C-alpha atoms as a printed R data frame, in Angstrom:
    type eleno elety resid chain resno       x       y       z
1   ATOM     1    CA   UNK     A     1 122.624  -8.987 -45.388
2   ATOM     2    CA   UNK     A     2 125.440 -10.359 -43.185
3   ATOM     3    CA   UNK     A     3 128.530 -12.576 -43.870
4   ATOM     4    CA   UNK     A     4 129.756 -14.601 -41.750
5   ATOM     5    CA   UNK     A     5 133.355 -16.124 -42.142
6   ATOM     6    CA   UNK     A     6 133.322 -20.339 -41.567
7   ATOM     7    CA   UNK     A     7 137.319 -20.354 -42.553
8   ATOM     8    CA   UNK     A     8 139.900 -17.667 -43.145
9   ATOM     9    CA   UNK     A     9 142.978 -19.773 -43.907
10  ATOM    10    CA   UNK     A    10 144.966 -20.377 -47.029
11  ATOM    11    CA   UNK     A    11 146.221 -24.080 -47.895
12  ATOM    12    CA   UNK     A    12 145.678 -26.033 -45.084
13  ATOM    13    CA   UNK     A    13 143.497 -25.486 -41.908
14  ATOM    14    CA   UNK     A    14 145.212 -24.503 -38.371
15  ATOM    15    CA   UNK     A    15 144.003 -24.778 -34.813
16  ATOM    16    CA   UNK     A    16 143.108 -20.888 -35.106
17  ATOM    17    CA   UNK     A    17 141.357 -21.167 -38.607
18  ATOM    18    CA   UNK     A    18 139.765 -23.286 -40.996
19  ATOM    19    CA   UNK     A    19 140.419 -23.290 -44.566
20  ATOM    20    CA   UNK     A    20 137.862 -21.401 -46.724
21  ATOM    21    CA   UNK     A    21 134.563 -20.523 -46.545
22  ATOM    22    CA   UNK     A    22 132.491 -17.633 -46.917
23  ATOM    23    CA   UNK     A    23 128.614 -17.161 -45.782
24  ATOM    24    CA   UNK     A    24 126.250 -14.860 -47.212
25  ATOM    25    CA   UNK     A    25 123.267 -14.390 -44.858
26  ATOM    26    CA   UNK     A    26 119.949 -13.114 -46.739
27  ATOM    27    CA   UNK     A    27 117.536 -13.574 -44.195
28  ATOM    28    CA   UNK     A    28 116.260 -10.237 -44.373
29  ATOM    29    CA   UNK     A    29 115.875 -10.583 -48.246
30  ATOM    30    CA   UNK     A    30 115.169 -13.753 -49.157
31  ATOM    31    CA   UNK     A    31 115.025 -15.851 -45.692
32  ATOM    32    CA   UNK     A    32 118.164 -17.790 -47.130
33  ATOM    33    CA   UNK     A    33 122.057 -18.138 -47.006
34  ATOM    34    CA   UNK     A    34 124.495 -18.404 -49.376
35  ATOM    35    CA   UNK     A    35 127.693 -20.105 -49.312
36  ATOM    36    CA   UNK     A    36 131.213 -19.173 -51.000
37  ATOM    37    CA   UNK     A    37 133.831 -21.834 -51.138
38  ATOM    38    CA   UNK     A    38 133.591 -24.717 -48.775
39  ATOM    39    CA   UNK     A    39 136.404 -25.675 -47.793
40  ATOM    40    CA   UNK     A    40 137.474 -29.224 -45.381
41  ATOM    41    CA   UNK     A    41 135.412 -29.050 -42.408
42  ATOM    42    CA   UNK     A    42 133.029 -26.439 -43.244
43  ATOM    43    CA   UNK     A    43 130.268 -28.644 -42.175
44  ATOM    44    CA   UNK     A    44 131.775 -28.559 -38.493
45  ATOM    45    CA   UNK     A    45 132.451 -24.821 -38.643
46  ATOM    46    CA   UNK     A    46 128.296 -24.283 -39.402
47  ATOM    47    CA   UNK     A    47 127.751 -26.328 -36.304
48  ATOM    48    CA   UNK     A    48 129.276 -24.220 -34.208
49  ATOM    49    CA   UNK     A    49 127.237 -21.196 -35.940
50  ATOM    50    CA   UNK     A    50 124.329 -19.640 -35.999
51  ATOM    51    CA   UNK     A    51 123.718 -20.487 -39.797
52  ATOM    52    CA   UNK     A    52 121.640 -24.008 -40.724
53  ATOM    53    CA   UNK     A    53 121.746 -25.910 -43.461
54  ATOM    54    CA   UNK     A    54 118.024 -25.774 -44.037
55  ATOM    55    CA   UNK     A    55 118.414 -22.352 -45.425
56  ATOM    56    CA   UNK     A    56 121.004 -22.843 -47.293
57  ATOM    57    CA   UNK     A    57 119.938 -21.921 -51.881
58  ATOM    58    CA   UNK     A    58 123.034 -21.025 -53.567
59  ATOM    59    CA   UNK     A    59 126.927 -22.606 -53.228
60  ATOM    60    CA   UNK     A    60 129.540 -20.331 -55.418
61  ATOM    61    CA   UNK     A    61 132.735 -22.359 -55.766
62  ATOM    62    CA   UNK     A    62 135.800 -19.705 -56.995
63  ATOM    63    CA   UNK     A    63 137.832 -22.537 -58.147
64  ATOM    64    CA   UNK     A    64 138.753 -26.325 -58.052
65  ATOM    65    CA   UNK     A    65 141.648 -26.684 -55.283
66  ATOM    66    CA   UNK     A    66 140.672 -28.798 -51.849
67  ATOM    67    CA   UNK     A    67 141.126 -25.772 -49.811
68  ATOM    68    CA   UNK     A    68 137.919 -24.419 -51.529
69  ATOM    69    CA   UNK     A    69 135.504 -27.618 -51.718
70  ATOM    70    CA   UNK     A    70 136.767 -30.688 -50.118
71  ATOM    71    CA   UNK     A    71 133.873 -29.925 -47.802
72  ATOM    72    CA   UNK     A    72 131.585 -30.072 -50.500
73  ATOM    73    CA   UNK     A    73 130.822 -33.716 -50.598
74  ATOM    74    CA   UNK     A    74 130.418 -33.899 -46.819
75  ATOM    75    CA   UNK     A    75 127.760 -30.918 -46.520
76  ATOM    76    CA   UNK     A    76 125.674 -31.621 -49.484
77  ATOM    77    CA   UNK     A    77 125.441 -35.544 -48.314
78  ATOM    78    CA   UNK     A    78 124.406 -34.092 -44.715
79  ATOM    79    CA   UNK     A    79 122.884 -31.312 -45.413
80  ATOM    80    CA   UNK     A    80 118.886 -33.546 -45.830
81  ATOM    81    CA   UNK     A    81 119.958 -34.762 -42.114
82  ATOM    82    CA   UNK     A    82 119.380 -30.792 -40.857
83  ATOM    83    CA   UNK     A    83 116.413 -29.763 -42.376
84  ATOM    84    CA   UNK     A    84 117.662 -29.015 -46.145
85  ATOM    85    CA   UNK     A    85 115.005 -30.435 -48.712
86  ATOM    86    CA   UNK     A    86 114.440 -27.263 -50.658
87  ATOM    87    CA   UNK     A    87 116.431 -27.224 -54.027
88  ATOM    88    CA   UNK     A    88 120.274 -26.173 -53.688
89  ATOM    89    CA   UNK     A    89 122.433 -24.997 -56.872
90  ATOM    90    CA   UNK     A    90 126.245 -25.154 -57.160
91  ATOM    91    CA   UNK     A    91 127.966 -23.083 -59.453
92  ATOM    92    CA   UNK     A    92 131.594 -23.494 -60.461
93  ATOM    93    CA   UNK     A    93 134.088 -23.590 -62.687
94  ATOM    94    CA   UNK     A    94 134.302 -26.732 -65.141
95  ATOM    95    CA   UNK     A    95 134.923 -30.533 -63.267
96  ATOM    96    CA   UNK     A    96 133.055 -29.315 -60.747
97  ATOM    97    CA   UNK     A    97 129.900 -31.547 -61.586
98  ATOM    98    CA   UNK     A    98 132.086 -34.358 -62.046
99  ATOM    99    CA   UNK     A    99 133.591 -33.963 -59.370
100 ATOM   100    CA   UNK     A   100 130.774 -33.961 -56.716
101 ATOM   101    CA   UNK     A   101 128.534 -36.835 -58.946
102 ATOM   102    CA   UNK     A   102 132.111 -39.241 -58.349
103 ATOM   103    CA   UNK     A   103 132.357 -38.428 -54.591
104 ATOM   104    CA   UNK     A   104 128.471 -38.843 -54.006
105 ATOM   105    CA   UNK     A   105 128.425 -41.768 -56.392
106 ATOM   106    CA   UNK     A   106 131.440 -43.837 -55.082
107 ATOM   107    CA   UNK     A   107 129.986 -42.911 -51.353
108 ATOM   108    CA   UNK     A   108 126.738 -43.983 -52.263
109 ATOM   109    CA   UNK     A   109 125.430 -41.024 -50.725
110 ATOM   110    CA   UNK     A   110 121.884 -40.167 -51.004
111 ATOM   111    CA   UNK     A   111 120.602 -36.802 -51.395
112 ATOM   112    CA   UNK     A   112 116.879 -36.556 -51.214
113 ATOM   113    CA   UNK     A   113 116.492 -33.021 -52.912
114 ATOM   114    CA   UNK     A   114 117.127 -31.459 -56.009
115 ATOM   115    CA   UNK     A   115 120.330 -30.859 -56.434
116 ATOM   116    CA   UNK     A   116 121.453 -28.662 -59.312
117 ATOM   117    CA   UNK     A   117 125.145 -28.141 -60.461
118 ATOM   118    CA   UNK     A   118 125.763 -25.147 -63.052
119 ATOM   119    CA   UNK     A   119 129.530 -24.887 -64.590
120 ATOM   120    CA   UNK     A   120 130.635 -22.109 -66.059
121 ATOM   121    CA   UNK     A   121 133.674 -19.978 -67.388
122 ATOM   122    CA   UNK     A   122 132.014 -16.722 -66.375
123 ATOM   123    CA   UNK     A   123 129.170 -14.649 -67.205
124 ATOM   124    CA   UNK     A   124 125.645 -13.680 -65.877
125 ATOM   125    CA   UNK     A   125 124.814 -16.605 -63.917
126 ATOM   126    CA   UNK     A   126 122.009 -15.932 -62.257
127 ATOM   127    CA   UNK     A   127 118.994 -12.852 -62.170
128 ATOM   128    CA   UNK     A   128 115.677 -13.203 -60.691
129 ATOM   129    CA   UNK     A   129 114.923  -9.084 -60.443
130 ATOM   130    CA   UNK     A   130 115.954  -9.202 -56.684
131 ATOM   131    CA   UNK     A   131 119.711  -9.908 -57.299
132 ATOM   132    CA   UNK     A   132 122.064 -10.666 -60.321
133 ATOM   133    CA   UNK     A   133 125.061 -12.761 -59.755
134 ATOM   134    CA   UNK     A   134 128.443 -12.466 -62.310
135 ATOM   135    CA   UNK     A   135 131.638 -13.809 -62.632
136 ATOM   136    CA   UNK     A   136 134.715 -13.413 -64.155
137 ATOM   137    CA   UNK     A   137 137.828 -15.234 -64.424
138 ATOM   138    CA   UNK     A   138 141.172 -14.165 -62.665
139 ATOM   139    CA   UNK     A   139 144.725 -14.982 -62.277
140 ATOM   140    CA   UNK     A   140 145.435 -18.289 -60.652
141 ATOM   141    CA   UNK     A   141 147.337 -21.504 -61.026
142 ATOM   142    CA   UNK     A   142 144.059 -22.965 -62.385
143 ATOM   143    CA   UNK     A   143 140.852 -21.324 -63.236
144 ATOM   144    CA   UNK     A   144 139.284 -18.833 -60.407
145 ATOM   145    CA   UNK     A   145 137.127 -17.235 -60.732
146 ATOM   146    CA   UNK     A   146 135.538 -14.342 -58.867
147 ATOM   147    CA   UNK     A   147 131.619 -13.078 -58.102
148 ATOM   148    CA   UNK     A   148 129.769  -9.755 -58.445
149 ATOM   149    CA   UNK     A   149 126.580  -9.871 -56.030
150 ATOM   150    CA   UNK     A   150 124.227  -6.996 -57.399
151 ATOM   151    CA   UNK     A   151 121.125  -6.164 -55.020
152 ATOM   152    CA   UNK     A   152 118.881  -4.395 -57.270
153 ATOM   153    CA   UNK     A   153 117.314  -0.953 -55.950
154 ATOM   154    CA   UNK     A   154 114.305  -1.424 -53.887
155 ATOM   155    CA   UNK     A   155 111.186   0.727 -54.748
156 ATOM   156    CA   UNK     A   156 111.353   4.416 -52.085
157 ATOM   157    CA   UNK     A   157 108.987   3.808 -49.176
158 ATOM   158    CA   UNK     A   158 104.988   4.872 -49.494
159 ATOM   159    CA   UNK     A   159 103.600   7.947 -48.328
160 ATOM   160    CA   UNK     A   160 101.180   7.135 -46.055
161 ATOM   161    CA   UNK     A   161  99.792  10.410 -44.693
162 ATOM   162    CA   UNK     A   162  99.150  10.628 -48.471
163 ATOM   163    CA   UNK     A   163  97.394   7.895 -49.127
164 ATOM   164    CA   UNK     A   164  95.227   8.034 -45.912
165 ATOM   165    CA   UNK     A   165  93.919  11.117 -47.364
166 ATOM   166    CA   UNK     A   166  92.514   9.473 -50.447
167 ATOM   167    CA   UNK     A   167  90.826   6.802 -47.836
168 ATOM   168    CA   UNK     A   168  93.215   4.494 -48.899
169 ATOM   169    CA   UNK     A   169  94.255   1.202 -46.512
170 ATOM   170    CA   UNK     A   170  97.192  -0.920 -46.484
171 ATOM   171    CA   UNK     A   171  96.343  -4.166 -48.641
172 ATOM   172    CA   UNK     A   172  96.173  -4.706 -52.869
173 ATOM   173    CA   UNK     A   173  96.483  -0.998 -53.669
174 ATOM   174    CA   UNK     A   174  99.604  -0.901 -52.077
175 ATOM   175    CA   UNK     A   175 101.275  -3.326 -53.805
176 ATOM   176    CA   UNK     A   176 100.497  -2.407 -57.096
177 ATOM   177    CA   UNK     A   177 102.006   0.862 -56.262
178 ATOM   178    CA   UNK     A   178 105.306  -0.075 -55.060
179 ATOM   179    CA   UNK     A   179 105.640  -2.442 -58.368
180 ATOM   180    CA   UNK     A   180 104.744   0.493 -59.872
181 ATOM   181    CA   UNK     A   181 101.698   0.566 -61.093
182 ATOM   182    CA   UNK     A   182  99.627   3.381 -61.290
183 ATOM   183    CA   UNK     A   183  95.736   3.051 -59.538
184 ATOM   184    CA   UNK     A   184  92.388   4.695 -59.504
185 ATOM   185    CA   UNK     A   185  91.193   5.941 -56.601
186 ATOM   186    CA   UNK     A   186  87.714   7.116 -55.239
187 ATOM   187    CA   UNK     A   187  86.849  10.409 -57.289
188 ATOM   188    CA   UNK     A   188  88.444   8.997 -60.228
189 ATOM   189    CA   UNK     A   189  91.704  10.146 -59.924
190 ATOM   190    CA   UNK     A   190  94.778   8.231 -60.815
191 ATOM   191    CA   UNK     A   191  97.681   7.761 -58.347
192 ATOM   192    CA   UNK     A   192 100.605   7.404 -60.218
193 ATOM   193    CA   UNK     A   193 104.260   5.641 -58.391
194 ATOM   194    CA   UNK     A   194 106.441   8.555 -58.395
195 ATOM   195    CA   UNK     A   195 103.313  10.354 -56.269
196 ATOM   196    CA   UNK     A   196 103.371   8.348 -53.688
197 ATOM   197    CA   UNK     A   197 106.848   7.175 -53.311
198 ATOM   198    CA   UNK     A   198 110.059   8.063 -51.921
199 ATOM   199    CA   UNK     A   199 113.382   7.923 -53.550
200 ATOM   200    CA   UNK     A   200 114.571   4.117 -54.280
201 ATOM   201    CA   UNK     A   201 116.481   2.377 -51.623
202 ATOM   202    CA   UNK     A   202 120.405   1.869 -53.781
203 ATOM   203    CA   UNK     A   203 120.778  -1.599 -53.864
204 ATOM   204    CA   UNK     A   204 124.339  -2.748 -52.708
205 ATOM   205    CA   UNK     A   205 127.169  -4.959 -54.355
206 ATOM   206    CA   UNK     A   206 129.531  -7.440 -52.997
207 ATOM   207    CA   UNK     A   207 132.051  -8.907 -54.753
208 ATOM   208    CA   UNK     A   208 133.755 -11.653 -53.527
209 ATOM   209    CA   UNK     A   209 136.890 -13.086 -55.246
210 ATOM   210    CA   UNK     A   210 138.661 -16.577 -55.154
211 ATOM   211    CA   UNK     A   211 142.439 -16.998 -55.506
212 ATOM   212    CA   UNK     A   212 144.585 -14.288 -57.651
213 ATOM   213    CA   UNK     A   213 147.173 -12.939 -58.553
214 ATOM   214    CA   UNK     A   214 146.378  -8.523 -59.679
215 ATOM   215    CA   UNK     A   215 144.812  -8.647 -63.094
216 ATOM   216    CA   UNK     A   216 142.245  -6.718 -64.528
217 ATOM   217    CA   UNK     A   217 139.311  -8.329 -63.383
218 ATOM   218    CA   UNK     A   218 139.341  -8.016 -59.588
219 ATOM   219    CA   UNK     A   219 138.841  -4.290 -60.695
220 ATOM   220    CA   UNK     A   220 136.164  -4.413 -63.104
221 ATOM   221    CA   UNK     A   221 134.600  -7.130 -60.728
222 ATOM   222    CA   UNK     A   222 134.400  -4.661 -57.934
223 ATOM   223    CA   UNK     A   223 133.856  -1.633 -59.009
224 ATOM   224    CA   UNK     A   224 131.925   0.445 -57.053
225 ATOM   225    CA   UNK     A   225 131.339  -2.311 -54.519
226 ATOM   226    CA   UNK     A   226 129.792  -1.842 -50.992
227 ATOM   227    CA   UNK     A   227 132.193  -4.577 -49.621
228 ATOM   228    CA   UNK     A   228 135.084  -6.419 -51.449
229 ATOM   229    CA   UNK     A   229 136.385  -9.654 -50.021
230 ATOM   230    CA   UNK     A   230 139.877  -9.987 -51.385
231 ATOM   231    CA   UNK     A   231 142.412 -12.368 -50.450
232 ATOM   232    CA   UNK     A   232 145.808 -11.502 -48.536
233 ATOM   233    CA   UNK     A   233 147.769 -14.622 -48.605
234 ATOM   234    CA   UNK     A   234 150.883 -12.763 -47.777
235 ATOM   235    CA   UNK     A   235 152.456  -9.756 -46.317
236 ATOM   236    CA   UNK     A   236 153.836  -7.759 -49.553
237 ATOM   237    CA   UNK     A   237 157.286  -8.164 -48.412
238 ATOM   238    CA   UNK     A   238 156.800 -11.986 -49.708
239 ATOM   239    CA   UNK     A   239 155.593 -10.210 -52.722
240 ATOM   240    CA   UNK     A   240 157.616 -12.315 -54.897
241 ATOM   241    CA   UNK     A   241 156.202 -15.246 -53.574
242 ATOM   242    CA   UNK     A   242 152.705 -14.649 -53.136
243 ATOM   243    CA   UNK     A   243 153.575 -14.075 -57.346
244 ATOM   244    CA   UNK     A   244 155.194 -17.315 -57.859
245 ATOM   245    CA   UNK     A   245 152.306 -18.940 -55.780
246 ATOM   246    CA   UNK     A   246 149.392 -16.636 -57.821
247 ATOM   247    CA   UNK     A   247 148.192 -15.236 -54.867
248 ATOM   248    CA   UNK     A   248 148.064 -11.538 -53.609
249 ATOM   249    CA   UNK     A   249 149.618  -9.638 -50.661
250 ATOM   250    CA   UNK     A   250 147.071  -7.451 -48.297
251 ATOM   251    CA   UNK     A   251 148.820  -3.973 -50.266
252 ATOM   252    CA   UNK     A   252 147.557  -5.555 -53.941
253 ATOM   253    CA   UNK     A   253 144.040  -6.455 -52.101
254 ATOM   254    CA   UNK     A   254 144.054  -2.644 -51.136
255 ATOM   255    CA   UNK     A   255 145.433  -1.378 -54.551
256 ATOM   256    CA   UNK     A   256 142.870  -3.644 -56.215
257 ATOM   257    CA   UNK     A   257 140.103  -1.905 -53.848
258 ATOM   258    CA   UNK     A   258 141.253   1.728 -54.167
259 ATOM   259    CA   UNK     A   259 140.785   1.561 -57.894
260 ATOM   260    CA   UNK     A   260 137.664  -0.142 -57.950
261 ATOM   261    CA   UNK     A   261 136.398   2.774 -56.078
262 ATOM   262    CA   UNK     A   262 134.912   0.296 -53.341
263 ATOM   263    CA   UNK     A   263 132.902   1.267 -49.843
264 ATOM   264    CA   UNK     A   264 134.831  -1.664 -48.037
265 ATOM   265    CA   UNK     A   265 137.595  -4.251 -47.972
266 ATOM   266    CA   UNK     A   266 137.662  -7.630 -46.185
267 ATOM   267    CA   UNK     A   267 141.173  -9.433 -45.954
268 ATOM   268    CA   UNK     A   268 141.147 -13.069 -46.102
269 ATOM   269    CA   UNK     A   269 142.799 -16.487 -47.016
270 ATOM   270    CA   UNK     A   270 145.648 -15.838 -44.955
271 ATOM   271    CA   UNK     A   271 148.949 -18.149 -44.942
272 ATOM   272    CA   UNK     A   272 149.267 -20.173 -41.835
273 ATOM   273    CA   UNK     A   273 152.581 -18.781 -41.215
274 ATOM   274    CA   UNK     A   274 150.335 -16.114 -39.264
275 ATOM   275    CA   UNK     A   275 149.296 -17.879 -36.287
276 ATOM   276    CA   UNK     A   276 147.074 -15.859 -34.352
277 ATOM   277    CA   UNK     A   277 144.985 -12.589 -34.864
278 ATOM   278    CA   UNK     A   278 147.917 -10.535 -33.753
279 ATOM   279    CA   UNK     A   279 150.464 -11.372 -36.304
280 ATOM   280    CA   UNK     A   280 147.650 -10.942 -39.004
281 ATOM   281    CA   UNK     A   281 148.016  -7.216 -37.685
282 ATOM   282    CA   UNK     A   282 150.619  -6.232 -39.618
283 ATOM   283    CA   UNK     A   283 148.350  -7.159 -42.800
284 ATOM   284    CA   UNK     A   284 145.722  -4.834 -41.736
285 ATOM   285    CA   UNK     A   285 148.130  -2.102 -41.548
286 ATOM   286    CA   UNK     A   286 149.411  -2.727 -44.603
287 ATOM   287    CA   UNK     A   287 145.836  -2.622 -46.184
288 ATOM   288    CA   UNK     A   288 144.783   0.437 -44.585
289 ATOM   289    CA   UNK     A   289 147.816   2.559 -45.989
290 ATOM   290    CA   UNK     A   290 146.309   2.289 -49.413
291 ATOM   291    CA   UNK     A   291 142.411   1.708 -48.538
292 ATOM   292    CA   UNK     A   292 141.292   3.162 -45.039
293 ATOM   293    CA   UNK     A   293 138.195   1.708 -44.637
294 ATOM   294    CA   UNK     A   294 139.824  -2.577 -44.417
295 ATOM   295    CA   UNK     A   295 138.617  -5.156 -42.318
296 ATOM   296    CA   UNK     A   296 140.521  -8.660 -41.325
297 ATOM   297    CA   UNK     A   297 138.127 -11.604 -41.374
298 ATOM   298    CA   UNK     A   298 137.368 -13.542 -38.409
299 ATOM   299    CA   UNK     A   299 135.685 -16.821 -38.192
300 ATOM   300    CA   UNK     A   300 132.138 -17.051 -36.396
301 ATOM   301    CA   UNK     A   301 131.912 -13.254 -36.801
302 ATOM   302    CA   UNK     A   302 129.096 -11.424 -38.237
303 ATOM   303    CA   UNK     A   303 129.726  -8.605 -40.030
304 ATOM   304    CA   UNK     A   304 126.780  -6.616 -41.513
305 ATOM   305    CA   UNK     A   305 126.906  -5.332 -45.238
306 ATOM   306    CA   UNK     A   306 126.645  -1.491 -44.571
307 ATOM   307    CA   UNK     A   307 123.565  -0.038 -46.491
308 ATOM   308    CA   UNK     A   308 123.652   2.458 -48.717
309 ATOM   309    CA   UNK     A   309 122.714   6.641 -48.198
């Protein structure tokens, strides 16, 4: 589990950074990506990546401003031309299926797979016993909203010196066991799970939020997160502006992460009045005076989810 930032910027793009977009790379787990935001030009960034549209399942969009899906059109319309026929979904908040059925219809774009587009104003959105996906709405000009990635715990690895001894081979037997189910073996005894298997593997939890203002939710969205991805539109001596703009400075992205008792924070969505990686700097300080362990996005850089224990 990897992400890899396609855009970092706030409003507009800049020559250093694009506007928003976040990937989620599950190849490990599910041989597929997932995509947060897509902002202008996000179709551009992915060429220059490592990341195809082929594998692309799931699009999360925080909230309905250009910065966050202008590119959204553009990728799903192109997305056939690179190997993409499996089904994509697209989650977001309300007007988002109207929005992308106008731009495809009035484009007369063609999309030759299914295609499925899921509003919502928060909730469970999505659990198929691998991970569960939630959202919750925070503090923005318009609805944004932010989401709650839950890997569920993986069954504890088998013991195979164990098993050997019974005369049992890797193949059905093992299976059933790690889904728990207990088995008869030769002898007629019965091999139960918790014989033959280590302690669970913790699942992890990201939580990735859109545009906010501190409220409530960032908290109770990540608490006890692996990695948060926060934004840090501004320095916090614009505090009063990144207010009147309902955004957050990089010391409320750290507050918000401290009391969440989080593992990690990631800055991003930073205002282009911070041209280049060094004068995003003083951000990071900021950040780490509250919450140690912060990161600052950068685009077309991989950085691994940390694992648990």
């Amino acid at each position: 589990m990897e992400f890899y930032f396609l855009g970092t910027n706030a409003g507009v793009p800049t020559i250093q950074r694009n506007v928003t977009s976040i990937a989620l790379r599950l190849l490990e787990e599910r041989r597929s990506m997932w995509l947060f935001d897509c902002g202008e030009g996000t179709q551009h960034e992915i060429l220059r990546s490592p990341l195809k549209l082929s594998r692309l399942e799931k699009i999360f969009i925080t909230h309905l401003h250009g910065d966050h899906l202008f590119g959204l059109p553009g990728l799903l319309s192109s997305r056939a031309y690179q190997g993409g026929t499996a089904p994509l979904t697209v989650y977001g908040p309300p007007g988002l299926k109207q929005y992308i059925e106008l731009s495809l219809g009035i484009s007369q774009s063609r999309i030759n797979y299914q295609l499925h587009i899921v509003e919502h104003t928060g909730g469970v959105l999505f659990d198929d016993g691998q991970f569960r996906v939630e959202s919750a709405l925070l503090d923005h000009r318009i609805d944004s909203f932010g989401y709650r990635i839950v890997e569920m715990d993986k069954p504890g690895k088998l013991n195979q010196e164990l098993l050997e001894r019974y005369g049992i081979k890797p193949g059905p037997i093992y299976g059933k066991l790690k889904r728990g189910e207990s088995v008869e073996v030769e002898g007629g005894v019965i091999l139960h799970p918790q014989d033959v298997l280590g302690s669970p593997k913790k699942g992890r939890i990201i939580t990735i939020l859109g545009d906010t203002r501190p409220c409530p939710n960032t908290v109770v969205l990540a608490q006890d997160a692996t990695v948060v991805v926060h934004e840090a539109t501004f320095l916090h001596e614009l505090a009063d502006t990144a207010y009147e703009y309902h955004h957050s400075t990089a010391l409320q992205a750290a507050e918000a992460a401290k009391a969440a008792n989080a593992g990690q924070l990631i800055l991003t969505h930073f205002s282009s009045r911070y041209k280049d990686q060094e004068q995003l700097e003083p951000l990071l300080e900021e950040a780490k005076s509250i919450f140690p362990n912060s990161l600052l996005a950068e685009q077309h850089v991989l950085l691994p989810v940390p694992d648990i224990g």
